[in-house]
Coordinates of C-alpha atoms in Angstrom, one line a residue:
M1 CA 65.9 123.5 67.9
S2 CA 69.4 122.1 66.4
S3 CA 70.5 119.3 67.8
S4 CA 74.2 121.1 67.9
Q5 CA 72.4 124.0 70.6
I6 CA 70.7 122.3 73.4
T7 CA 68.9 124.3 76.2
F8 CA 68.7 123.7 79.5
F9 CA 66.2 125.0 81.7
H10 CA 67.2 125.8 86.0
D11 CA 64.1 123.9 87.1
I12 CA 66.2 121.4 87.7
R13 CA 67.9 122.9 90.5
N14 CA 65.8 122.3 92.9
L15 CA 65.0 118.9 92.5
G16 CA 65.2 116.6 95.6
I17 CA 66.9 112.5 95.6
N18 CA 65.1 109.4 95.5
H19 CA 65.1 108.2 98.4
N20 CA 65.0 104.3 97.5
H21 CA 68.7 104.2 97.1
W22 CA 71.5 103.5 99.0
Y23 CA 73.5 106.0 99.9
A24 CA 77.5 106.1 101.0
V25 CA 76.6 108.9 104.3
A26 CA 80.2 108.0 105.4
R27 CA 83.8 106.0 105.8
S28 CA 83.9 103.4 108.2
V29 CA 87.1 105.1 109.9
E30 CA 84.9 108.4 110.3
V31 CA 82.3 106.1 112.9
K32 CA 83.5 105.3 116.0
C33 CA 81.8 104.5 119.4
Q34 CA 80.8 108.2 119.4
P35 CA 77.7 109.5 117.9
F36 CA 78.9 111.1 113.9
S37 CA 76.8 113.2 112.7
I38 CA 75.4 113.6 108.8
T39 CA 72.9 115.4 106.9
L40 CA 71.0 113.5 104.0
W41 CA 68.6 116.0 101.7
H42 CA 67.9 117.9 104.7
Q43 CA 67.6 115.1 107.4
S44 CA 69.7 115.1 110.2
I45 CA 71.0 111.4 111.1
V46 CA 73.6 110.3 114.6
L47 CA 76.2 107.3 113.3
Y48 CA 77.3 105.2 116.1
R49 CA 79.0 101.3 117.0
D50 CA 77.8 99.9 119.6
S51 CA 80.0 97.3 121.4
E52 CA 80.1 94.6 119.0
G53 CA 80.9 97.6 115.9
K54 CA 77.8 97.4 114.4
V55 CA 76.4 100.5 113.2
H56 CA 73.7 102.0 114.1
A57 CA 71.6 105.5 112.2
L58 CA 69.0 107.4 114.0
E59 CA 67.4 110.9 113.4
D60 CA 69.8 113.0 115.2
L61 CA 66.9 114.3 117.5
C62 CA 66.2 113.6 120.8
P63 CA 62.3 113.6 121.1
H64 CA 62.7 115.4 124.8
R65 CA 63.8 118.9 124.2
F66 CA 64.4 118.2 120.3
V67 CA 68.3 118.6 120.4
K68 CA 71.1 116.8 118.5
L69 CA 71.7 113.8 120.0
S70 CA 75.0 113.6 117.9
S71 CA 75.9 116.3 120.8
G72 CA 75.9 113.7 123.8
R73 CA 77.4 110.6 124.0
A74 CA 77.3 106.0 124.2
I75 CA 77.3 104.6 126.8
A76 CA 76.4 101.0 127.0
D77 CA 75.1 100.2 122.8
E78 CA 72.8 103.9 123.6
L79 CA 72.7 106.4 122.6
E80 CA 73.1 109.6 125.7
C81 CA 71.5 112.7 125.3
A82 CA 74.0 115.6 126.1
Y83 CA 71.2 117.7 127.3
H84 CA 68.7 115.6 130.6
G85 CA 71.0 112.6 130.2
W86 CA 68.0 110.7 128.1
R87 CA 69.3 107.5 126.8
F88 CA 68.0 105.8 124.0
K89 CA 68.2 102.0 122.6
S90 CA 69.8 101.7 119.0
S91 CA 65.7 100.5 117.7
G92 CA 65.1 104.3 118.7
K93 CA 63.2 103.5 122.2
C94 CA 63.7 105.3 125.1
S95 CA 65.0 103.1 127.8
Y96 CA 66.6 105.7 130.7
V97 CA 65.9 109.2 131.9
P98 CA 67.6 109.6 135.1
Y99 CA 65.5 111.7 137.3
L100 CA 62.1 109.3 136.6
A101 CA 60.1 108.5 139.1
S102 CA 58.8 105.6 140.9
N103 CA 55.2 106.4 140.0
Q104 CA 56.0 107.5 136.3
K105 CA 56.5 104.8 133.2
L106 CA 59.0 105.9 130.5
P107 CA 57.9 108.2 127.5
S108 CA 56.4 106.0 124.8
C109 CA 58.8 107.9 122.2
Q110 CA 60.3 106.7 119.4
I111 CA 63.1 108.3 117.2
R112 CA 63.3 107.3 113.4
T113 CA 65.4 104.9 112.6
F114 CA 67.2 103.7 109.6
P115 CA 68.6 100.8 108.0
V116 CA 72.7 100.7 107.4
Q117 CA 75.2 98.4 105.9
E118 CA 79.1 98.9 106.2
L119 CA 80.6 97.9 102.9
N120 CA 84.2 98.2 101.2
G121 CA 85.0 101.0 103.5
F122 CA 81.7 102.7 103.5
I123 CA 79.0 103.9 105.8
W124 CA 75.7 102.8 103.6
L125 CA 72.2 104.2 104.6
F126 CA 68.8 103.6 103.1
P127 CA 66.6 107.1 103.9
G128 CA 63.2 105.3 101.8
D129 CA 61.1 103.0 101.9
K130 CA 61.6 100.4 103.8
S131 CA 59.1 97.7 101.9
K132 CA 61.5 98.8 98.6
I133 CA 65.3 98.1 100.2
N134 CA 65.3 94.8 99.0
L135 CA 65.5 96.0 95.5
V136 CA 68.1 97.9 95.0
S137 CA 71.2 97.2 96.7
P138 CA 74.8 99.5 97.5
L139 CA 76.8 100.2 94.5
E140 CA 79.3 97.9 94.4
I141 CA 83.5 98.9 94.5
P142 CA 85.1 95.6 94.3
E143 CA 88.5 97.4 94.1
W144 CA 88.5 98.3 97.4
E145 CA 89.6 95.0 98.5
H146 CA 91.2 93.7 95.5
L147 CA 94.8 93.8 96.0
N148 CA 95.9 95.4 92.3
Y149 CA 94.0 98.4 92.8
I150 CA 95.6 101.6 95.1
A151 CA 92.8 104.0 96.3
T152 CA 93.1 107.8 97.0
I153 CA 90.0 109.0 98.3
S154 CA 89.3 113.4 98.2
V155 CA 86.1 114.4 100.2
I156 CA 83.9 116.9 97.8
K157 CA 82.5 119.6 100.0
C158 CA 80.7 121.9 97.2
R159 CA 77.8 124.9 97.8
A160 CA 75.2 123.9 94.7
H161 CA 72.8 121.3 94.2
Y162 CA 73.8 117.3 93.7
S163 CA 73.4 117.8 90.0
Y164 CA 75.8 120.4 89.0
L165 CA 78.0 117.6 90.3
V166 CA 76.8 115.1 88.2
E167 CA 76.6 117.3 85.2
N168 CA 80.4 118.1 86.2
L169 CA 81.4 114.4 86.3
M170 CA 79.5 113.7 83.2
D171 CA 81.2 116.1 80.7
M172 CA 84.6 115.5 79.5
Y173 CA 85.0 117.8 77.3
H174 CA 85.7 120.2 80.7
G175 CA 89.4 118.9 80.7
H176 CA 89.9 122.2 79.5
L177 CA 89.8 123.5 82.9
H178 CA 92.6 120.9 84.0
Q179 CA 95.3 121.6 81.8
N180 CA 98.0 122.2 84.5
W181 CA 96.8 118.8 86.2
Q182 CA 97.6 116.6 83.2
A183 CA 94.3 114.6 84.1
W184 CA 93.3 114.1 80.8
A185 CA 92.9 116.1 77.1
A186 CA 91.2 115.9 73.6
A187 CA 87.7 114.5 74.8
K188 CA 85.1 113.1 71.9
L189 CA 81.8 111.5 73.3
I190 CA 82.0 108.2 70.4
D191 CA 78.8 107.0 72.6
L192 CA 75.3 107.2 75.0
S193 CA 73.0 104.8 76.6
E194 CA 70.1 105.5 79.2
N195 CA 67.5 103.7 80.7
D196 CA 65.7 104.5 84.1
D197 CA 68.4 104.0 86.1
R198 CA 72.0 105.0 84.2
V199 CA 73.7 107.1 82.0
D200 CA 76.0 105.6 79.9
A201 CA 78.5 107.7 77.8
Y202 CA 82.2 107.0 76.3
Y203 CA 84.8 109.3 75.3
Q204 CA 87.9 108.8 73.2
A205 CA 90.5 110.8 75.0
Q206 CA 93.9 111.3 75.6
S207 CA 95.3 110.4 78.7
Y208 CA 98.9 111.5 80.1
Y209 CA 99.6 107.9 82.0
K210 CA 100.5 104.7 81.3
I211 CA 101.1 101.8 84.6
D212 CA 103.2 99.4 82.4
K213 CA 106.3 99.3 84.7
I214 CA 106.4 99.4 88.1
W215 CA 108.1 103.3 88.2
S216 CA 105.1 104.2 86.0
I217 CA 103.2 105.4 89.3
S218 CA 105.5 107.8 89.7
Q219 CA 103.9 109.8 86.9
L220 CA 100.9 110.4 89.9
L221 CA 103.3 112.7 91.4
F222 CA 105.8 113.9 88.4
P223 CA 104.7 115.4 85.4
S224 CA 107.7 115.1 83.3
L225 CA 107.3 111.5 82.9
R226 CA 103.6 111.7 81.7
Q227 CA 103.3 111.3 77.9
L228 CA 100.0 111.3 76.2
H229 CA 98.9 108.5 74.6
P230 CA 94.9 107.8 73.3
E231 CA 92.9 105.7 75.5
P232 CA 88.8 104.9 75.7
L233 CA 87.4 107.2 78.4
N234 CA 84.0 105.7 80.1
V235 CA 82.0 107.5 82.8
S236 CA 78.3 105.9 83.7
Y237 CA 76.0 108.0 86.3
I238 CA 74.2 105.2 88.1
Y239 CA 72.1 106.9 90.4
P240 CA 72.6 108.4 92.7
N241 CA 76.4 107.5 92.3
W242 CA 79.1 108.1 89.1
V243 CA 81.4 105.6 88.1
S244 CA 84.7 106.3 86.0
N245 CA 86.8 104.4 83.8
L246 CA 90.3 105.9 81.6
G247 CA 91.8 103.2 80.1
K248 CA 92.5 99.5 81.8
D249 CA 95.0 102.2 84.4
F250 CA 92.9 103.7 86.1
K251 CA 88.8 103.4 87.9
I252 CA 86.8 106.0 89.9
Y253 CA 83.6 106.6 92.2
C254 CA 82.2 109.5 93.1
L255 CA 79.5 108.7 95.8
L256 CA 77.2 111.6 96.3
L257 CA 75.9 112.8 99.4
P258 CA 73.3 115.5 98.2
I259 CA 72.9 118.0 101.9
N260 CA 70.0 120.4 100.3
E261 CA 69.3 122.3 97.2
K262 CA 73.0 124.1 98.0
Q263 CA 75.1 122.0 99.4
T264 CA 76.5 118.9 97.8
Q265 CA 78.5 116.7 99.9
A266 CA 80.8 113.4 98.0
Y267 CA 83.5 110.9 98.4
L268 CA 85.9 110.6 95.2
I269 CA 87.9 107.8 95.1
H270 CA 90.3 106.9 92.6
F271 CA 91.8 103.4 92.2
T272 CA 95.0 103.4 90.3
S273 CA 95.3 100.0 88.7
L274 CA 98.2 96.8 89.5
H275 CA 98.0 94.6 87.1
A276 CA 99.5 95.0 84.5
F277 CA 102.7 94.2 87.5
W278 CA 102.1 90.5 86.3
R279 CA 105.5 89.4 88.9
L280 CA 103.7 91.6 91.8
H281 CA 100.8 88.9 91.7
K282 CA 103.3 86.3 92.6
L283 CA 104.7 87.7 95.7
P284 CA 103.2 86.5 99.5
E285 CA 99.8 88.3 99.8
W286 CA 100.8 90.0 102.6
F287 CA 103.3 92.1 100.8
R288 CA 100.9 92.8 98.2
R289 CA 98.4 94.1 101.2
F290 CA 101.4 96.1 103.0
V291 CA 101.9 97.6 99.4
K292 CA 98.0 98.3 98.6
N293 CA 98.1 99.4 102.7
S294 CA 101.7 101.9 101.4
L295 CA 100.6 103.3 98.4
F296 CA 96.7 104.6 100.2
G297 CA 96.8 108.0 99.4
S298 CA 99.4 108.4 96.4
A299 CA 97.6 110.1 94.3
Q300 CA 96.3 112.6 97.0
K301 CA 97.7 115.6 95.6
L302 CA 96.6 115.0 92.0
L303 CA 92.8 114.5 93.7
D304 CA 92.7 117.6 95.8
G305 CA 93.7 119.5 92.7
L306 CA 90.7 118.5 90.2
V307 CA 88.4 118.5 93.3
Q308 CA 89.1 122.1 93.9
Q309 CA 88.9 123.4 90.0
D310 CA 85.6 121.6 89.7
V311 CA 84.3 122.8 92.8
E312 CA 85.4 126.5 91.9
M313 CA 83.1 126.1 89.0
I314 CA 80.7 124.3 90.4
E315 CA 80.1 126.9 92.7
E316 CA 80.0 130.0 90.4
E317 CA 77.3 128.0 88.5
Q318 CA 75.4 127.7 91.5
Q319 CA 75.7 131.6 92.0
A320 CA 74.6 132.7 89.1
Y321 CA 71.5 130.4 89.0
L322 CA 70.7 131.8 92.3
K323 CA 70.7 135.5 90.4
N324 CA 68.9 134.9 87.7
P325 CA 67.2 130.9 88.0
Q326 CA 65.3 132.0 84.5
Q327 CA 68.2 132.6 83.0
R328 CA 68.3 129.8 80.0
S329 CA 72.3 127.7 79.3
Y330 CA 73.7 126.3 76.0
E331 CA 75.3 123.1 76.0
L332 CA 76.3 121.4 73.5
N333 CA 77.2 117.6 75.1
K334 CA 74.0 115.3 74.5
A335 CA 75.0 113.4 77.6
L336 CA 74.1 115.9 79.9
V337 CA 70.6 116.5 78.4
S338 CA 70.1 112.2 79.7
T339 CA 72.3 113.0 82.3
Q340 CA 69.6 115.8 83.9
R341 CA 66.6 113.9 82.0
L342 CA 67.3 110.8 84.6
I343 CA 67.4 113.5 87.8
K344 CA 64.5 114.2 86.9
K345 CA 62.9 111.0 86.3
Q346 CA 64.8 109.6 89.8
A347 CA 63.6 112.7 91.9
L348 CA 60.4 112.7 90.4
Q349 CA 59.4 108.9 91.8

């Protein structure tokens, strides 16, 4: 087959995930003292904070009558089931049954627990073999705390297999879809590299944004201020997450939370750099942090608009697959072939 016509086969749309990685399952601000429920690849998990603010993660299932623990509440560092009031320690052991008779012992049931870390504004969870936990680390997001970067977060919720979302993120030729949002244009794949853990695609593109003056950030709000100019556009699938750089001004992360074969959630984090404003760097730290916090979400309209358009296309792809799983598609972007190869390799480990 010609390299200009690459055929896709859709068995990838049923693949699971490699559990031996850290997954961003919630934002730190979402998890408070009361139970917070998430699902990571068919596994229901409940998160909560104890009295010292430490986050714990347990299987979201009471071993008594198999109802969700997230429907209950946290009391004195323990989770209380809403149904009968059984309580469980963060270790997963039962600590209290309100109607336990004097001649009865506490049930010896043990709820599964999951290692968690709180890092860079997110709760990271390791769902795999605990003996392999030190072989990998959560994705680093140094811009989260850096005072020279302004963050915006959009939550992606799509009714589709996670592979469709990853392919969408690695395919910079789909800038055509976002013409009205003026995100980027005229992308061209220049180079491509891959190994067992990542795929890096290097594009050259036209960017509408250049953050080189103090008022430049207003380009995110006013299209009339934008002007096309060439910029490198690099995207990386660092399993199981995605990272992108558009020139020196923008850094974007996508932290994927695959739910099942037909549902995916993700956190898309957009950073706008303030490095060009050298005078700002000389100001007191408290003022720079005030600027960073005040401008949080400044790209919200743009980011949400891009997400909405992408989700519509991704869900259409999923529906087309469900109607005819054997139908072949044809692809010209070699980066997506490498992306599929990595998804398969990781899922089958």
